[in-house]
C-alpha cells in the first residue's frame, strides 16, 4: 500500500519557476487547490499549481518572507518574515489587513488556528506569540516564553498548539487540559507535525533523523534516517494515507519512509545538485506533494482529470 | 477627454516611488516635521528667530563678508555723491518673502485698481444713470435746487467757511472776498461716507512706535486687557528663544544705581528713612504706633464671635463625679456586680438542674489505653536555626523534638504516647503528618553541607561529580534522550493557563476553572 502511494507520488507533474529568489516555504491552502510560496524577494505568491498559473503577488514585507498560511476559508493569508512582522492579507484584493509587530527578531513560522480567528507565530526570539484577528487588539493576547532557543515550527489543531524549538524540546500546549507537555529530544528540532490521527508527533531533528514520538507517553516509536540535513532546517510531513513519512534533505531529494517499519521507500528527486529542499507541503485533499528548493517548486503526485486536459506540460 | 497635449503642466512631477521604498520608510511623527529654510535652519512661519544673521551669519552678501564700497577719487574722476540705500546692506535672504525688504512686484499707484469709495466707484455709478429724474428730484429743482448743492437753509460765505473748517476739510487759505452782505449760498452737499478698506495687516488697536520715549520716567504701561497678556516683542528676540530682558525697549533710570552702595546698604538706608518718617509721625501725634513698630498695611481679620448657647429657663445643672475603675468600689456596687455575674459561675450540672433536665446515665467514653513509653525520650539537640515550624506553640515544638528522636530510633508510632490526651484522634494524626513533613523539608545543616562537599578521596581526578548535582534536573532528560530512553525521563508535564480570550477563540472551555480571567500575559 505504501509502495503504491510512493509510486503515485514519484512523478513530477509540474515544475514552476517562481522567480522569487530562494523559495523559503511552499504551502497548500486549506482545500489544496492553490499554493502559496514565500520568497527571499520579500513577496508572497499565490499559484494554482495544477494549471501552472500565478494568481497574485503580495508584496509588503521589509525583508524575506519566511512562512505563510492560508485561512480555513481561503479568504485570508497570514505571512511572517525576517522583518519581524506578521501580516494578514486579504487574498482577493491583495491588501494587507493587519500588521502585527511584537517579535524581537526573525519570525520563522506562522499558523492560523482551526477557524482562523487566531494567529500563532514563532520566532527566533524564543517566543511564540498569539494574536487575535477578530478584535482590535494589536498586541499579542498571549506570549509563550517557555523555549530557550529559536522556535522553528508550529502546528495547531483544534485544541492543541505544538511547537518545536532549537533547544531540543517539543512543547505541546493543551488548551482544554490546561497543560504544557515538554518532550526532550536532545537534538535541535527543525520541524514538528502531528500524524493524521493525532496520536503521534513527527519531529525532524538536526542530527539527520526524523523521530516519531507518541503523544500519550512521550516514547520514541520509530526513527527514520538516511537523509542529510547538515545545518539546514528541513520540513517533515506524513504522506497521504498516513502510512508514509516524508522529509526534505540537503542532497536535493525528499526522502520517503514507511511509517511502521522505517524502511526507505523512495525519493523525490527535486534536483540533481545537492541543494537543500527546505520545504514541502502535502495536499490535504488529493494525493499530491509540493516541494520547494532554490527558486522553483515542484508538484508531485496525481493530477485530477480536468487538470490533465487543460495543462500543456 | 482631450489629448494630453492640450494640457500645460505646472510644477515639478513627483518621482516614482518603488514599492520597497514605500514600505521601508517610517512615518515621520508630527513633532519632527519642521520647516527649514535654504540653509537648513529652522523656520518659524517667517517670524524673527533671533539674530541678524543676514544669510551668512552676520556677514552680508557672501561668505567672505560684506565689502564696503571703496572710496576712490582722482583728479579725473571726482567721487560722485554716494547715496547709500539700505538695500545695499541687504542680501538675498532679506529680500525673500520672509525677509525685511521683500522684493515684490507691485502695481504703481495709477495702475492700482479702483478701491471702494475712490474715484472708480462714483464713475461706475455714473455709468448707470436713471432715464428719468425721480419725482423728488423734480420737486427740488422746481424749488431751486441744482445738482451738486446740499439741502438746507442758505448760508453766508462766512458760515460756509466755518462749516467747512468744522468738517475738517483741508482748504487753502482764501482771502475773504469782499462779499456783499446778504449774499447767501447753498449749503455744501454731504459727501458719501467712504469706507476705507483695510490695506494693512496690523492687529486691532495697533499703535506704532509713536509714543514719546523718555529716559527719566518709567515707561507708561501700554496695557490692553483685550490683548490677554501677550508679551514679548517682535524685534530682537527670536521666536525660539525664551523671554529675554527687554533690551531694545524703553529703559528706565530707576533700574540704575546713582550711588556706590551695595543692596544691603541701600536696604538699610531705606529702612532708616522709613523709621525716621514714623518717628516724625508719632511725635506729631499722627500715628498711634509704639516705638520700633510700624503700622500695618492690611487690616487684621477680626475673629468671629460665637455667643454662648441659650440655656433653657428651667434647667438645673447636675454635676456628678466621674467614676474611674481604679477607684475603690463602693460596697453596695460591688455586691450588686457579684449578684449579676452569678449565672456565669454555674457548672454544667447546676445549670442542668436549674433548667430541669433529667439526668441521663451516660457511660463515659471509653478511652483507648494509651501505650506507655518504656523509655525516656530525650529531645536531641536541634539545630533549628531559621527553620522553626512550631514557634508559636512551645509544647508542640517540644513534641517535635521528641518525635525526631523517635524517628532516629524508628519508632515514630510512639508519638501517640507523647501527645496530650486533650487532642482528638484527628488532631493527633494530623500532628503526626505535620511532623513527618517538617522532618522531610528540613534536614539538619550537617546533612545539607555534606551534600555540597565531597571529600578529596572520592575525587578521582575528573571534575564531573561536583557539577552533577547542580545540573541534574536539566541534564537528566537530555541524557535520557541521548540514550534513547524516551518516556518518563524525557517528558515533563506542567500546568499552563491559556488566557480567556484564547480559549474563547479556540472554542474550548477554560481549564482550571477560569483562572485565565486574571491572566496577565508576560
GROMACS .gro file of C-alpha atoms in nm, chain B residues 163-421:
model
  259
  476UNK     CA    1  -1.877  12.475   0.843
  477UNK     CA    2  -1.603  12.359   0.616
  478UNK     CA    3  -1.344  12.406   0.886
  479UNK     CA    4  -1.555  12.213   1.134
  480UNK     CA    5  -1.594  11.933   0.888
  481UNK     CA    6  -1.221  11.928   0.868
  482UNK     CA    7  -1.179  11.969   0.500
  483UNK     CA    8  -0.840  12.090   0.413
  484UNK     CA    9  -0.878  12.422   0.247
  485UNK     CA   10  -0.638  12.663   0.112
  486UNK     CA   11  -0.623  12.998   0.269
  487UNK     CA   12  -0.860  13.205   0.070
  488UNK     CA   13  -0.877  13.568   0.103
  489UNK     CA   14  -1.225  13.653   0.207
  490UNK     CA   15  -1.374  13.817  -0.086
  491UNK     CA   16  -1.539  14.143  -0.040
  492UNK     CA   17  -1.870  13.992  -0.042
  493UNK     CA   18  -2.168  14.197  -0.037
  494UNK     CA   19  -2.364  14.127   0.270
  495UNK     CA   20  -2.667  13.930   0.219
  496UNK     CA   21  -2.534  13.704  -0.047
  497UNK     CA   22  -2.625  13.357   0.061
  498UNK     CA   23  -2.502  13.038  -0.079
  499UNK     CA   24  -2.647  12.694  -0.087
  500UNK     CA   25  -2.503  12.460   0.173
  501UNK     CA   26  -2.248  12.205   0.074
  502UNK     CA   27  -2.361  11.868  -0.025
  503UNK     CA   28  -2.290  11.589   0.215
  504UNK     CA   29  -2.026  11.361   0.083
  505UNK     CA   30  -2.100  10.992   0.072
  506UNK     CA   31  -1.944  10.804   0.352
  507UNK     CA   32  -1.649  10.624   0.211
  508UNK     CA   33  -1.536  10.320   0.389
  509UNK     CA   34  -1.163  10.286   0.356
  510UNK     CA   35  -1.068   9.924   0.314
  511UNK     CA   36  -0.804   9.781   0.538
  512UNK     CA   37  -0.488   9.773   0.339
  513UNK     CA   38  -0.256   9.669   0.619
  514UNK     CA   39  -0.220   9.366   0.834
  515UNK     CA   40  -0.197   9.542   1.166
  516UNK     CA   41  -0.392   9.396   1.451
  517UNK     CA   42  -0.674   9.568   1.628
  518UNK     CA   43  -0.555   9.850   1.848
  519UNK     CA   44  -0.216   9.857   1.691
  520UNK     CA   45  -0.021  10.169   1.766
  521UNK     CA   46   0.312  10.207   1.602
  522UNK     CA   47   0.621  10.348   1.761
  523UNK     CA   48   0.460  10.681   1.800
  524UNK     CA   49   0.459  10.703   2.178
  525UNK     CA   50   0.710  10.952   2.310
  526UNK     CA   51   1.000  10.798   2.476
  527UNK     CA   52   1.173  10.934   2.783
  528UNK     CA   53   1.465  10.808   2.982
  529UNK     CA   54   1.385  10.965   3.314
  530UNK     CA   55   1.037  10.839   3.361
  531UNK     CA   56   0.934  10.481   3.387
  532UNK     CA   57   0.766  10.368   3.067
  533UNK     CA   58   0.392  10.402   3.079
  534UNK     CA   59   0.244  10.055   3.068
  535UNK     CA   60   0.052  10.030   2.744
  536UNK     CA   61  -0.167   9.757   2.862
  537UNK     CA   62  -0.464   9.631   2.673
  538UNK     CA   63  -0.674   9.393   2.869
  539UNK     CA   64  -0.806   9.264   2.541
  540UNK     CA   65  -0.462   9.155   2.434
  541UNK     CA   66  -0.475   8.899   2.709
  542UNK     CA   67  -0.120   8.907   2.828
  543UNK     CA   68   0.069   8.870   2.507
  544UNK     CA   69   0.413   8.977   2.596
  545UNK     CA   70   0.744   8.979   2.428
  546UNK     CA   71   0.845   9.165   2.125
  547UNK     CA   72   0.875   9.108   1.762
  548UNK     CA   73   1.217   9.259   1.733
  549UNK     CA   74   1.545   9.143   1.871
  550UNK     CA   75   1.435   8.825   2.041
  551UNK     CA   76   1.366   8.529   1.820
  552UNK     CA   77   1.065   8.303   1.819
  553UNK     CA   78   1.262   8.012   1.950
  554UNK     CA   79   1.423   8.191   2.239
  555UNK     CA   80   1.272   8.218   2.575
  556UNK     CA   81   1.194   8.559   2.704
  557UNK     CA   82   1.499   8.773   2.738
  558UNK     CA   83   1.537   9.106   2.901
  559UNK     CA   84   1.368   9.388   2.722
  560UNK     CA   85   1.688   9.519   2.577
  561UNK     CA   86   1.551   9.728   2.295
  562UNK     CA   87   1.251   9.869   2.464
  563UNK     CA   88   1.213  10.172   2.680
  564UNK     CA   89   1.467  10.198   2.953
  565UNK     CA   90   1.413  10.346   3.287
  566UNK     CA   91   1.664  10.524   3.507
  567UNK     CA   92   1.528  10.362   3.818
  568UNK     CA   93   1.700  10.045   3.707
  569UNK     CA   94   2.033  10.204   3.756
  570UNK     CA   95   2.216  10.298   4.069
  571UNK     CA   96   2.307  10.652   4.138
  572UNK     CA   97   2.528  10.582   4.435
  573UNK     CA   98   2.805  10.343   4.502
  574UNK     CA   99   2.643  10.131   4.765
  575UNK     CA  100   2.555   9.762   4.790
  576UNK     CA  101   2.200   9.637   4.807
  577UNK     CA  102   2.234   9.576   5.180
  578UNK     CA  103   2.337   9.929   5.245
  579UNK     CA  104   2.061  10.060   5.027
  580UNK     CA  105   1.809   9.850   5.213
  581UNK     CA  106   1.937   9.975   5.545
  582UNK     CA  107   1.923  10.327   5.426
  583UNK     CA  108   1.565  10.283   5.313
  584UNK     CA  109   1.464  10.126   5.642
  585UNK     CA  110   1.625  10.410   5.832
  586UNK     CA  111   1.435  10.656   5.624
  587UNK     CA  112   1.112  10.480   5.692
  588UNK     CA  113   1.180  10.470   6.060
  589UNK     CA  114   1.258  10.838   6.066
  590UNK     CA  115   0.927  10.904   5.895
  591UNK     CA  116   0.737  10.706   6.154
  592UNK     CA  117   0.916  10.879   6.440
  593UNK     CA  118   0.817  11.206   6.298
  594UNK     CA  119   0.460  11.097   6.267
  595UNK     CA  120   0.448  10.968   6.616
  596UNK     CA  121   0.596  11.279   6.762
  597UNK     CA  122   0.338  11.479   6.586
  598UNK     CA  123   0.075  11.252   6.723
  599UNK     CA  124  -0.043  11.133   6.388
  600UNK     CA  125   0.042  10.772   6.440
  601UNK     CA  126  -0.062  10.568   6.743
  602UNK     CA  127   0.212  10.314   6.694
  603UNK     CA  128   0.458  10.211   6.958
  604UNK     CA  129   0.828  10.268   6.923
  605UNK     CA  130   1.005  10.038   6.684
  606UNK     CA  131   0.675   9.925   6.543
  607UNK     CA  132   0.522  10.012   6.213
  608UNK     CA  133   0.164  10.047   6.121
  609UNK     CA  134   0.030   9.750   5.943
  610UNK     CA  135  -0.074   9.798   5.589
  611UNK     CA  136  -0.350   9.543   5.593
  612UNK     CA  137  -0.629   9.521   5.839
  613UNK     CA  138  -0.632   9.216   6.055
  614UNK     CA  139  -0.924   8.986   6.017
  615UNK     CA  140  -1.138   9.009   6.325
  616UNK     CA  141  -1.218   8.684   6.490
  617UNK     CA  142  -1.579   8.586   6.470
  618UNK     CA  143  -1.755   8.586   6.796
  619UNK     CA  144  -1.983   8.299   6.876
  620UNK     CA  145  -2.226   8.365   7.154
  621UNK     CA  146  -2.273   8.101   7.420
  622UNK     CA  147  -2.567   7.864   7.388
  623UNK     CA  148  -2.903   7.966   7.517
  624UNK     CA  149  -2.974   7.792   7.843
  625UNK     CA  150  -3.337   7.688   7.885
  626UNK     CA  151  -3.523   7.854   8.168
  627UNK     CA  152  -3.585   7.561   8.396
  628UNK     CA  153  -3.250   7.399   8.357
  629UNK     CA  154  -3.093   7.263   8.675
  630UNK     CA  155  -2.737   7.162   8.633
  631UNK     CA  156  -2.639   6.834   8.791
  632UNK     CA  157  -2.273   6.764   8.825
  633UNK     CA  158  -2.161   6.422   8.932
  634UNK     CA  159  -1.810   6.297   8.991
  635UNK     CA  160  -1.690   6.069   8.721
  636UNK     CA  161  -1.605   5.722   8.837
  637UNK     CA  162  -1.286   5.552   8.734
  638UNK     CA  163  -1.248   5.183   8.750
  639UNK     CA  164  -0.931   5.220   8.957
  640UNK     CA  165  -1.102   5.383   9.242
  641UNK     CA  166  -1.233   5.174   9.528
  642UNK     CA  167  -1.567   5.027   9.465
  643UNK     CA  168  -1.844   5.115   9.698
  644UNK     CA  169  -1.959   4.809   9.889
  645UNK     CA  170  -2.313   4.819   9.753
  646UNK     CA  171  -2.190   4.842   9.400
  647UNK     CA  172  -1.956   4.552   9.446
  648UNK     CA  173  -2.230   4.334   9.587
  649UNK     CA  174  -2.461   4.411   9.303
  650UNK     CA  175  -2.199   4.325   9.050
  651UNK     CA  176  -2.134   3.997   9.218
  652UNK     CA  177  -2.502   3.909   9.213
  653UNK     CA  178  -2.539   3.983   8.846
  654UNK     CA  179  -2.248   3.769   8.743
  655UNK     CA  180  -2.385   3.480   8.937
  656UNK     CA  181  -2.519   3.296   8.638
  657UNK     CA  182  -2.179   3.259   8.476
  658UNK     CA  183  -2.040   3.072   8.768
  659UNK     CA  184  -2.261   2.774   8.731
  660UNK     CA  185  -2.129   2.446   8.621
  661UNK     CA  186  -2.299   2.233   8.362
  662UNK     CA  187  -2.471   2.017   8.619
  663UNK     CA  188  -2.602   2.312   8.816
  664UNK     CA  189  -2.732   2.465   8.501
  665UNK     CA  190  -2.897   2.143   8.410
  666UNK     CA  191  -3.068   2.134   8.748
  667UNK     CA  192  -3.190   2.491   8.704
  668UNK     CA  193  -3.330   2.417   8.365
  669UNK     CA  194  -3.493   2.100   8.487
  670UNK     CA  195  -3.303   1.840   8.293
  671UNK     CA  196  -3.350   1.477   8.356
  672UNK     CA  197  -3.024   1.319   8.448
  673UNK     CA  198  -2.901   1.075   8.198
  674UNK     CA  199  -2.692   0.776   8.275
  675UNK     CA  200  -2.411   0.811   8.027
  676UNK     CA  201  -2.119   0.586   8.007
  677UNK     CA  202  -1.801   0.771   7.996
  678UNK     CA  203  -1.624   0.745   7.668
  679UNK     CA  204  -1.404   0.450   7.661
  680UNK     CA  205  -1.057   0.573   7.641
  681UNK     CA  206  -0.821   0.366   7.446
  682UNK     CA  207  -0.537   0.256   7.658
  683UNK     CA  208  -0.253   0.487   7.582
  684UNK     CA  209   0.059   0.298   7.505
  685UNK     CA  210   0.315   0.367   7.761
  686UNK     CA  211   0.660   0.457   7.664
  687UNK     CA  212   0.905   0.222   7.805
  688UNK     CA  213   1.190   0.456   7.764
  689UNK     CA  214   1.256   0.815   7.823
  690UNK     CA  215   1.270   1.027   7.515
  691UNK     CA  216   1.545   1.277   7.539
  692UNK     CA  217   1.495   1.555   7.295
  693UNK     CA  218   1.800   1.579   7.078
  694UNK     CA  219   1.994   1.892   7.021
  695UNK     CA  220   1.803   2.050   6.744
  696UNK     CA  221   1.982   2.289   6.518
  697UNK     CA  222   1.669   2.458   6.405
  698UNK     CA  223   1.825   2.785   6.320
  699UNK     CA  224   1.594   2.965   6.083
  700UNK     CA  225   1.359   2.673   6.047
  701UNK     CA  226   1.122   2.672   6.338
  702UNK     CA  227   0.792   2.532   6.231
  703UNK     CA  228   0.614   2.550   6.560
  704UNK     CA  229   0.738   2.875   6.701
  705UNK     CA  230   0.405   2.977   6.848
  706UNK     CA  231   0.343   2.652   7.028
  707UNK     CA  232   0.632   2.556   7.255
  708UNK     CA  233   0.459   2.234   7.363
  709UNK     CA  234   0.434   2.125   7.005
  710UNK     CA  235   0.792   2.219   6.945
  711UNK     CA  236   0.899   2.000   7.231
  712UNK     CA  237   0.694   1.715   7.096
  713UNK     CA  238   0.852   1.770   6.755
  714UNK     CA  239   1.197   1.743   6.902
  715UNK     CA  240   1.099   1.424   7.074
  716UNK     CA  241   0.949   1.300   6.750
  717UNK     CA  242   1.280   1.348   6.578
  718UNK     CA  243   1.449   1.137   6.835
  719UNK     CA  244   1.184   0.872   6.792
  720UNK     CA  245   1.236   0.892   6.418
  721UNK     CA  246   1.601   0.819   6.464
  722UNK     CA  247   1.504   0.516   6.664
  723UNK     CA  248   1.249   0.433   6.400
  724UNK     CA  249   0.966   0.428   6.645
  725UNK     CA  250   0.759   0.716   6.516
  726UNK     CA  251   0.434   0.548   6.611
  727UNK     CA  252   0.521   0.601   6.973
  728UNK     CA  253   0.443   0.969   6.924
  729UNK     CA  254   0.095   0.891   7.050
  730UNK     CA  255   0.233   0.845   7.396
  731UNK     CA  256   0.378   1.188   7.395
  732UNK     CA  257   0.070   1.366   7.274
  733UNK     CA  258  -0.158   1.507   7.540
  734UNK     CA  259  -0.497   1.338   7.579
   0.00000   0.00000   0.00000
